mmCIF file of C-alpha atoms in Angstrom:
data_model
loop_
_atom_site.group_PDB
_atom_site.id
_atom_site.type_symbol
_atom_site.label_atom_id
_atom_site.label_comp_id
_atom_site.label_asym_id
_atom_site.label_seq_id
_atom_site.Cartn_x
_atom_site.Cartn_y
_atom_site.Cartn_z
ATOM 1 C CA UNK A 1 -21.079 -60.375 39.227
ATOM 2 C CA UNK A 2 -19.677 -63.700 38.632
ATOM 3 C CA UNK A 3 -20.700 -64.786 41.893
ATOM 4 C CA UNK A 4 -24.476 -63.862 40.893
ATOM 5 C CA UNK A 5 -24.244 -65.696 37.774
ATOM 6 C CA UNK A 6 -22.626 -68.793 39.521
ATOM 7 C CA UNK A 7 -25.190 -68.336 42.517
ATOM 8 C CA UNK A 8 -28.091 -68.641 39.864
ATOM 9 C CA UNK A 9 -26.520 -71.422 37.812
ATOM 10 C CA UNK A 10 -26.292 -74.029 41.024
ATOM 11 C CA UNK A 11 -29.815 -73.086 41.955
ATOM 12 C CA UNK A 12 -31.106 -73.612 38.396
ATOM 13 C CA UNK A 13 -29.328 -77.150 38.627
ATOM 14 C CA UNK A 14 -30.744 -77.621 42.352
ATOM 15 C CA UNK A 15 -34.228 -77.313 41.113
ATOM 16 C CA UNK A 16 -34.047 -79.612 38.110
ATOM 17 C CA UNK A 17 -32.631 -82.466 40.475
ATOM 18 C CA UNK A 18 -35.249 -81.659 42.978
ATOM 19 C CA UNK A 19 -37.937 -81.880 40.153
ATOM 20 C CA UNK A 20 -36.544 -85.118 38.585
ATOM 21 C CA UNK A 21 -36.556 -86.431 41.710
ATOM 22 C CA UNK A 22 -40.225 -85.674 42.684
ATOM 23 C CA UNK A 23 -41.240 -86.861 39.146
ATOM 24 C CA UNK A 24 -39.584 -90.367 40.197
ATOM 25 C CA UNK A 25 -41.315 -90.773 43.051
ATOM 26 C CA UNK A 26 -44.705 -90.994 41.289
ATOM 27 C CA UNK A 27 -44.137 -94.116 39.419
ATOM 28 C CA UNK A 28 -47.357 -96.017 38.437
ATOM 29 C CA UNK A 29 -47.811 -99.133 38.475
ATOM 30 C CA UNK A 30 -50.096 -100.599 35.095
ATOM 31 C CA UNK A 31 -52.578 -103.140 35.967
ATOM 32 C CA UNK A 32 -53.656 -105.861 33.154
ATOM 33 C CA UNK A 33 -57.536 -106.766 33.051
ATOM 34 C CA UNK A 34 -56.983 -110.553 33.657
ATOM 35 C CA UNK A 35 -59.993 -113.285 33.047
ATOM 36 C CA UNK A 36 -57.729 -115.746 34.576
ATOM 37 C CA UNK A 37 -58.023 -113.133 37.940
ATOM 38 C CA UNK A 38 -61.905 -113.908 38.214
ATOM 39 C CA UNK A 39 -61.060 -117.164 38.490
ATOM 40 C CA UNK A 40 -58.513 -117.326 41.001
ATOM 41 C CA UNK A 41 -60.818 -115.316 43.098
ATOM 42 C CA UNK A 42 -63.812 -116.928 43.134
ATOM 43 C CA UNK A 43 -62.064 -120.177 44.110
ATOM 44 C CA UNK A 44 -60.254 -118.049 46.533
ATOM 45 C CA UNK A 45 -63.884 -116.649 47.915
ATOM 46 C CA UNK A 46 -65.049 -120.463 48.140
ATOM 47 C CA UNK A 47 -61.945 -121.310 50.497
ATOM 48 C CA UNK A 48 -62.931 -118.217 52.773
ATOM 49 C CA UNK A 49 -66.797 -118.744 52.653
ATOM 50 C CA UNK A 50 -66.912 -115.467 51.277
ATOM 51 C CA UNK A 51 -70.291 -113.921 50.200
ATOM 52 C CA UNK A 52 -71.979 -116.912 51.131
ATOM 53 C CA UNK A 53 -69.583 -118.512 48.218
ATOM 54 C CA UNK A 54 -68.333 -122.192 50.231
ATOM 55 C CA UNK A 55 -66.546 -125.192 49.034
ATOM 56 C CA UNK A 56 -65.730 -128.874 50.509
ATOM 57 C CA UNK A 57 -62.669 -128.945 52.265
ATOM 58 C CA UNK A 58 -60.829 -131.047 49.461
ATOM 59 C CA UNK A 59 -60.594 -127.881 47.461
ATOM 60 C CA UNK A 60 -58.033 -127.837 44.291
ATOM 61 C CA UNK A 61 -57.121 -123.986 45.806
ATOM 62 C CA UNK A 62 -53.200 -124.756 45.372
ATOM 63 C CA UNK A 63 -51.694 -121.538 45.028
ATOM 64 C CA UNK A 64 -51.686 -118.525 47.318
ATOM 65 C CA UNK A 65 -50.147 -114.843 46.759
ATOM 66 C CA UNK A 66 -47.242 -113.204 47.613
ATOM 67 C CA UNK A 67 -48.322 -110.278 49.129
ATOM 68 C CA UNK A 68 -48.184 -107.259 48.650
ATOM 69 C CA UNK A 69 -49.978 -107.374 45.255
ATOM 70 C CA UNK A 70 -51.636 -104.376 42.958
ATOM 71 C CA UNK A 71 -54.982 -105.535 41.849
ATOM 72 C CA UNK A 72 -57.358 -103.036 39.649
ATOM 73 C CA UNK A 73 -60.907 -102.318 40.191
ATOM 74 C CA UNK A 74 -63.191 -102.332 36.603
ATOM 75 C CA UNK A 75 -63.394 -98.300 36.525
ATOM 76 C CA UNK A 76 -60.020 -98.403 36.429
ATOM 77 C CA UNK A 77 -59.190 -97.551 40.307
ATOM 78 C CA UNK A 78 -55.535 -99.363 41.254
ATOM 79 C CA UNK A 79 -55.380 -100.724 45.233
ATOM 80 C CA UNK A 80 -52.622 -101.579 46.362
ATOM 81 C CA UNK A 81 -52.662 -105.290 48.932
ATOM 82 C CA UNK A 82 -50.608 -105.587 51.913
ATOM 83 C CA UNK A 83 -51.967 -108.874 52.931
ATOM 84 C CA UNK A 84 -54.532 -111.871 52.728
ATOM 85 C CA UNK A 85 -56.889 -110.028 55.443
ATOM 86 C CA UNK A 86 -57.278 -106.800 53.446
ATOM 87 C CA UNK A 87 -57.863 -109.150 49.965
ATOM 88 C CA UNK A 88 -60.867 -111.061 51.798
ATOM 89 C CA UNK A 89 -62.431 -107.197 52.722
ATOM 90 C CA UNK A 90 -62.234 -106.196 49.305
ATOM 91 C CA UNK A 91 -63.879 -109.148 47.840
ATOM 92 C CA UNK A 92 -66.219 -108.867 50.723
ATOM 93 C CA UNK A 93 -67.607 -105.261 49.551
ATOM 94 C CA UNK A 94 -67.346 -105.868 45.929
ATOM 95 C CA UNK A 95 -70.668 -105.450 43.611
ATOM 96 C CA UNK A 96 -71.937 -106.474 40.060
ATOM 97 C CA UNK A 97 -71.095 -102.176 39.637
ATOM 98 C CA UNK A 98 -68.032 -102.287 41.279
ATOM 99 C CA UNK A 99 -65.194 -105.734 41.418
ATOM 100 C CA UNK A 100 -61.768 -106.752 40.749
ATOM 101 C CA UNK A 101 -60.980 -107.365 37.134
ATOM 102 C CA UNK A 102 -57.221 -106.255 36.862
ATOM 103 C CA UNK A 103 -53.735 -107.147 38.188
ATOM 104 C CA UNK A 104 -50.595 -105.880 37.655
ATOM 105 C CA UNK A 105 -47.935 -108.336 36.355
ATOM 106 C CA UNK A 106 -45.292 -109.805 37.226
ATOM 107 C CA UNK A 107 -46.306 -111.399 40.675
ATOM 108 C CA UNK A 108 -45.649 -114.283 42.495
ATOM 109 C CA UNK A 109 -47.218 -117.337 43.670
ATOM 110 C CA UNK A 110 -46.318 -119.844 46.365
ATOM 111 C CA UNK A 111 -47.950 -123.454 47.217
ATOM 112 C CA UNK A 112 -48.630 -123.697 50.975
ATOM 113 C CA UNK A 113 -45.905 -125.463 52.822
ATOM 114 C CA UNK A 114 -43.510 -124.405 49.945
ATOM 115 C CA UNK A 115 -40.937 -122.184 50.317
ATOM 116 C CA UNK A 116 -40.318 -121.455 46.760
ATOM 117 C CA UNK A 117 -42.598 -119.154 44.751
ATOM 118 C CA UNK A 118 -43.185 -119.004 41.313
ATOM 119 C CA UNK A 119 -43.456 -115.685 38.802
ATOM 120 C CA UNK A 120 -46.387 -115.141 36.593
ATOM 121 C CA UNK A 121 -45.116 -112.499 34.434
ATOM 122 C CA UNK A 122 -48.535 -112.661 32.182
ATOM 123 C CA UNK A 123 -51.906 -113.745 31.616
ATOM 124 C CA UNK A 124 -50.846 -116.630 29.854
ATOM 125 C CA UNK A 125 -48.880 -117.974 32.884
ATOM 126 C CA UNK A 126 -51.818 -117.062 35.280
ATOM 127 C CA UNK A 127 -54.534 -119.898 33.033
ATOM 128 C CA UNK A 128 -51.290 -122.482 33.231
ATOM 129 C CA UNK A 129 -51.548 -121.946 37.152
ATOM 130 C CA UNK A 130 -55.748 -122.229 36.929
ATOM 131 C CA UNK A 131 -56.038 -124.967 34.754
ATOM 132 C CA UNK A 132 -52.960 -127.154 36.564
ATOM 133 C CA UNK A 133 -54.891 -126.681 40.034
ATOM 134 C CA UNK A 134 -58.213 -127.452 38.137
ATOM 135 C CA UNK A 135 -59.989 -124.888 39.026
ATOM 136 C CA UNK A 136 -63.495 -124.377 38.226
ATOM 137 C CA UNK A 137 -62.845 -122.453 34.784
ATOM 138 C CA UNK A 138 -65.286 -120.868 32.320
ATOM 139 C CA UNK A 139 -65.342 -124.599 30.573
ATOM 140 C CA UNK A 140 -66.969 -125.960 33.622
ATOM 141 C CA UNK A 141 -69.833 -123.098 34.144
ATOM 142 C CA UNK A 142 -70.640 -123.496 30.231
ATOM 143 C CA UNK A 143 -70.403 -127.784 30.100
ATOM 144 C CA UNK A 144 -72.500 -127.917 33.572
ATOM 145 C CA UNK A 145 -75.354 -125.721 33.086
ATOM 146 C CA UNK A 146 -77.239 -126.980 36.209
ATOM 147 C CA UNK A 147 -79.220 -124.313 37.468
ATOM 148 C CA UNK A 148 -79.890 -122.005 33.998
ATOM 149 C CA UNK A 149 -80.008 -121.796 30.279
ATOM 150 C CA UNK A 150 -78.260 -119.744 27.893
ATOM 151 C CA UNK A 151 -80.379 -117.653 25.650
ATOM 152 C CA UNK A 152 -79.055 -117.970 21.772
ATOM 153 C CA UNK A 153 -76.968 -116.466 19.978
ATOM 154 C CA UNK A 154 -74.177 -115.826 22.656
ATOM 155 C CA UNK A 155 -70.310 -115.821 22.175
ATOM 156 C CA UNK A 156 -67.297 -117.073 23.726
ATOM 157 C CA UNK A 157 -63.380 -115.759 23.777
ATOM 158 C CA UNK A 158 -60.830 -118.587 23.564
ATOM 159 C CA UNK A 159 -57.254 -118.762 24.476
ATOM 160 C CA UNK A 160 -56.206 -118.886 20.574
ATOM 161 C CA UNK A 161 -57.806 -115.178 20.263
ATOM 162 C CA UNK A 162 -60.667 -116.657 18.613
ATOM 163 C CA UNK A 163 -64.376 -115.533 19.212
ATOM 164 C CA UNK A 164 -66.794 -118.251 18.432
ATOM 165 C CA UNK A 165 -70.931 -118.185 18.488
ATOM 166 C CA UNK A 166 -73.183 -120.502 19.852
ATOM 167 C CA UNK A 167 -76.528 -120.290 18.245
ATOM 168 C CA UNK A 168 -78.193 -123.685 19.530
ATOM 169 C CA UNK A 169 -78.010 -126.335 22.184
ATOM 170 C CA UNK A 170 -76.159 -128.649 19.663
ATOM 171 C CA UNK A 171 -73.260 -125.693 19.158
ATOM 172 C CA UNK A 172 -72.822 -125.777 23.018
ATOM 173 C CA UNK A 173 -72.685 -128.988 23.163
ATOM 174 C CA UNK A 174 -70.332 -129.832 20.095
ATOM 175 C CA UNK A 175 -68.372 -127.258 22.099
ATOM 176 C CA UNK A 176 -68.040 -129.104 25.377
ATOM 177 C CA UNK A 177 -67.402 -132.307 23.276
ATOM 178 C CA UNK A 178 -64.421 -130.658 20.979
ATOM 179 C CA UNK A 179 -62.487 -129.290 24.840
ATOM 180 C CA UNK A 180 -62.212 -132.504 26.155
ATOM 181 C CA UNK A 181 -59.308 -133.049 23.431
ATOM 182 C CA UNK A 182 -58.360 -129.893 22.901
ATOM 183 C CA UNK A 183 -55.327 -127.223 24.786
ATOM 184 C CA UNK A 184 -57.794 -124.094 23.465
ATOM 185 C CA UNK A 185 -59.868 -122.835 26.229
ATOM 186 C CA UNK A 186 -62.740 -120.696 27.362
ATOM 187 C CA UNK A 187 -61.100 -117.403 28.733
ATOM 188 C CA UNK A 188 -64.063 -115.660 28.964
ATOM 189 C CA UNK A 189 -67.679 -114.579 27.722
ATOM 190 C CA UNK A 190 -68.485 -111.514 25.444
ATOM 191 C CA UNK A 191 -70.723 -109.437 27.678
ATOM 192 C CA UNK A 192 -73.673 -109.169 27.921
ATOM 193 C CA UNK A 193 -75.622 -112.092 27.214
ATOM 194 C CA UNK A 194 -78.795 -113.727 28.582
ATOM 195 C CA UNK A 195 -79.933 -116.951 30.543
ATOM 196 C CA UNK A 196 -82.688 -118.279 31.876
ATOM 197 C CA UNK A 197 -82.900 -118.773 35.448
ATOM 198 C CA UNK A 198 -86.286 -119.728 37.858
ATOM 199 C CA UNK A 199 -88.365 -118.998 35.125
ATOM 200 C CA UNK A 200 -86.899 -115.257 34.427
ATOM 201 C CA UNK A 201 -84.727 -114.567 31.739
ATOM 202 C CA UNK A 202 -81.249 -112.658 33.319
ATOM 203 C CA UNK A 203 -79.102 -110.726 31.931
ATOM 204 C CA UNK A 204 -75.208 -111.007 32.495
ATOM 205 C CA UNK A 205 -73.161 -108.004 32.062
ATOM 206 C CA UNK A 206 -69.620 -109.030 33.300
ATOM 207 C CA UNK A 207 -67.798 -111.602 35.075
ATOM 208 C CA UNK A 208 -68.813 -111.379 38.757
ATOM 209 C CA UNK A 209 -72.403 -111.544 37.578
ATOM 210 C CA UNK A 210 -71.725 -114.569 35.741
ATOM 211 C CA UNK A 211 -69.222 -116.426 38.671
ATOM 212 C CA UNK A 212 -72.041 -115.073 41.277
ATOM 213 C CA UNK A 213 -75.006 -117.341 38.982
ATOM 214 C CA UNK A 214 -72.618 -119.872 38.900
ATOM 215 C CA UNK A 215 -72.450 -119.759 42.563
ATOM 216 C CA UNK A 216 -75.765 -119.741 42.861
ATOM 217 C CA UNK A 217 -76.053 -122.897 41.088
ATOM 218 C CA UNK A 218 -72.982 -124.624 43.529
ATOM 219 C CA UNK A 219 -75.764 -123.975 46.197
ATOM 220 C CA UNK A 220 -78.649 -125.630 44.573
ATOM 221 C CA UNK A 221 -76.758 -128.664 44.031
ATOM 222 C CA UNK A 222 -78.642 -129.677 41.180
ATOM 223 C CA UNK A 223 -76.535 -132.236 38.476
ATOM 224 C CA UNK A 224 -77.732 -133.348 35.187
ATOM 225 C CA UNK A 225 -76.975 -135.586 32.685
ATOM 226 C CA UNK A 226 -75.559 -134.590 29.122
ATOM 227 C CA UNK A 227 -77.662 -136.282 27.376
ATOM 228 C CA UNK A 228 -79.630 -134.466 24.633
ATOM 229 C CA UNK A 229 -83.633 -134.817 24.589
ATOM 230 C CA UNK A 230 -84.277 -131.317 23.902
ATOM 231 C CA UNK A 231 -87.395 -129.722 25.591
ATOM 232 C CA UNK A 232 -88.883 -126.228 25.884
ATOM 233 C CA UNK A 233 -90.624 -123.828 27.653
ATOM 234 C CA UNK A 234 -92.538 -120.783 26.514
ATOM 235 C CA UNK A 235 -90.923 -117.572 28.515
ATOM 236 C CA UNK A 236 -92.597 -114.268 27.729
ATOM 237 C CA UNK A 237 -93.635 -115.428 24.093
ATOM 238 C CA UNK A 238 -90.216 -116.184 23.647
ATOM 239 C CA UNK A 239 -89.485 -120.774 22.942
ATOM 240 C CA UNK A 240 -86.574 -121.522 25.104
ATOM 241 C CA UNK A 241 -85.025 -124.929 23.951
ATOM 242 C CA UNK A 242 -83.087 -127.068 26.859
ATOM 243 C CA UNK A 243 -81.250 -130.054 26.252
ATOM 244 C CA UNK A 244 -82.969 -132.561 28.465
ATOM 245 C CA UNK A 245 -85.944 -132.296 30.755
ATOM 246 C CA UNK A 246 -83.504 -132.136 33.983
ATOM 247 C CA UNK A 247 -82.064 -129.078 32.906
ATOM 248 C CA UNK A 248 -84.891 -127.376 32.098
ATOM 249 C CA UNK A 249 -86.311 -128.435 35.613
ATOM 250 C CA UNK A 250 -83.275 -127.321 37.274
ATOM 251 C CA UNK A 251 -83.703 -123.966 35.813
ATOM 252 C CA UNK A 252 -87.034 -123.727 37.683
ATOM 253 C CA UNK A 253 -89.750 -125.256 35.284
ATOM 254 C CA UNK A 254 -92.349 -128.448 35.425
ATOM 255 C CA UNK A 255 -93.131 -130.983 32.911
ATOM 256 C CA UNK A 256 -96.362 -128.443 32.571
ATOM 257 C CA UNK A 257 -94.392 -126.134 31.625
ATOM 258 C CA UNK A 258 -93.175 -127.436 28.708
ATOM 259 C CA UNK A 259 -94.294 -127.115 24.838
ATOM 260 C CA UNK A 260 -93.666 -128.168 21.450
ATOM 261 C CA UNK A 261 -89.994 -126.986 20.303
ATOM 262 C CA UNK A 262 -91.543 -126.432 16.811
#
């Protein structure tokens, strides 16, 4: 009888180790949604020439990941990266429905030719990476504005938690004037907002729409001046105001095009 009972104690044990261990084996690993990501990958796309995305050959692209990495998808789906090959197919099939948005801290960078890498442990770390390699960042898309407009009211997230709303072409560019002396930054957009583009008014839902116009506008080459003489352009019964005549042309209209801001 005591053999029974001693029989059915080690098995009871057996199973709880064999159950702790299974539950230890299906560790998850979180994933942070990371602004700073969208970033780093769209410069990364221009160094690969991916999705038609292309960049001179002086690029600023100074870091490069330590593989493997866990990045997220935005419906929440983890992948795990083994290497540089299978990151370029993944950004290669991504869609305004379906992108990268997340990343799973800590990981670790390394500048080529170094041997040394470096730990980002959070997002905050990731934007001191972006903005030391002078990346193109959400500053530049909003200061350059070469190919579009933004339709008013629209709001921006900076790095001091802050939300602040644009509601004219003087806010944006009071804006661009206050960052040149300033360490708070664009992090990202509140979604969705509006611009106009080629003489349709677009609207952005999320950040690969919004790097893919921005792309769009690297490929039309088109630079402007910052100088405000504000026209505008009747879209749909709808005034839209530009700051000077070259943006508005950039954005697809003529000098026929335009009417009376009043």
């Amino acid at each position: 009888m005591k053999n029974i009972k001693f029989l059915l104690l080690f098995l009871s044990i057996l199973v709880s180790v064999f159950v702790s261990c299974s539950s230890g084996d299906e560790t998850t690993i979180e994933t942070q949604k990371s602004s700073a990501l969208r970033i780093y990958l769209n410069e990364f796309k221009g160094v690969n020439n991916i999705s038609g995305r292309s960049m001179s050959t002086d690029s600023n692209f100074c870091y490069e990941f330590v593989y493997p990495i866990t990045l997220a998808y935005n419906n929440g789906t983890v992948v795990n990266v083994a290497n540089e090959t299978e990151l370029i197919a993944i950004l290669e099939s991504e869609t305004s429905e379906l992108y990268i948005n997340g990343i799973a801290f800590p990981f670790n960078l390394i500048a080529p030719g170094s041997t040394t890498p470096i730990t980002i442990s959070n997002e905050s770390e990731f934007w001191s990476v972006i903005n030391a390699c002078e990346m193109d960042t959400y500053d530049d898309y909003i200061a350059s504005g070469s190919c579009y407009s933004f339709v008013y009211p629209f709001s921006l997230l900076m790095s001091n938690n802050q939300t602040v709303t644009l509601n004219n072409d003087q806010d944006l560019l009071n804006l661009v004037a206050q960052q040149g002396n300033s360490d708070n930054y664009i992090v990202n957009l509140v979604y969705p907002f509006s611009v106009i583009s080629n003489n349709t008014i677009t609207q952005i839902d999320n950040e690969y729409e919004f790097a893919q116009l921005n792309n769009d506008c690297d490929d039309n080459n088109c630079n402007c001046p910052t100088d405000v003489n504000p026209v505008c352009v009747n879209v749909g019964g709808v005034i839209i105001s530009f700051p000077n005549a070259c943006l508005a042309e950039c954005a697809g209209y003529t000098s026929s095009d335009f009417v009376n801001c009043n």
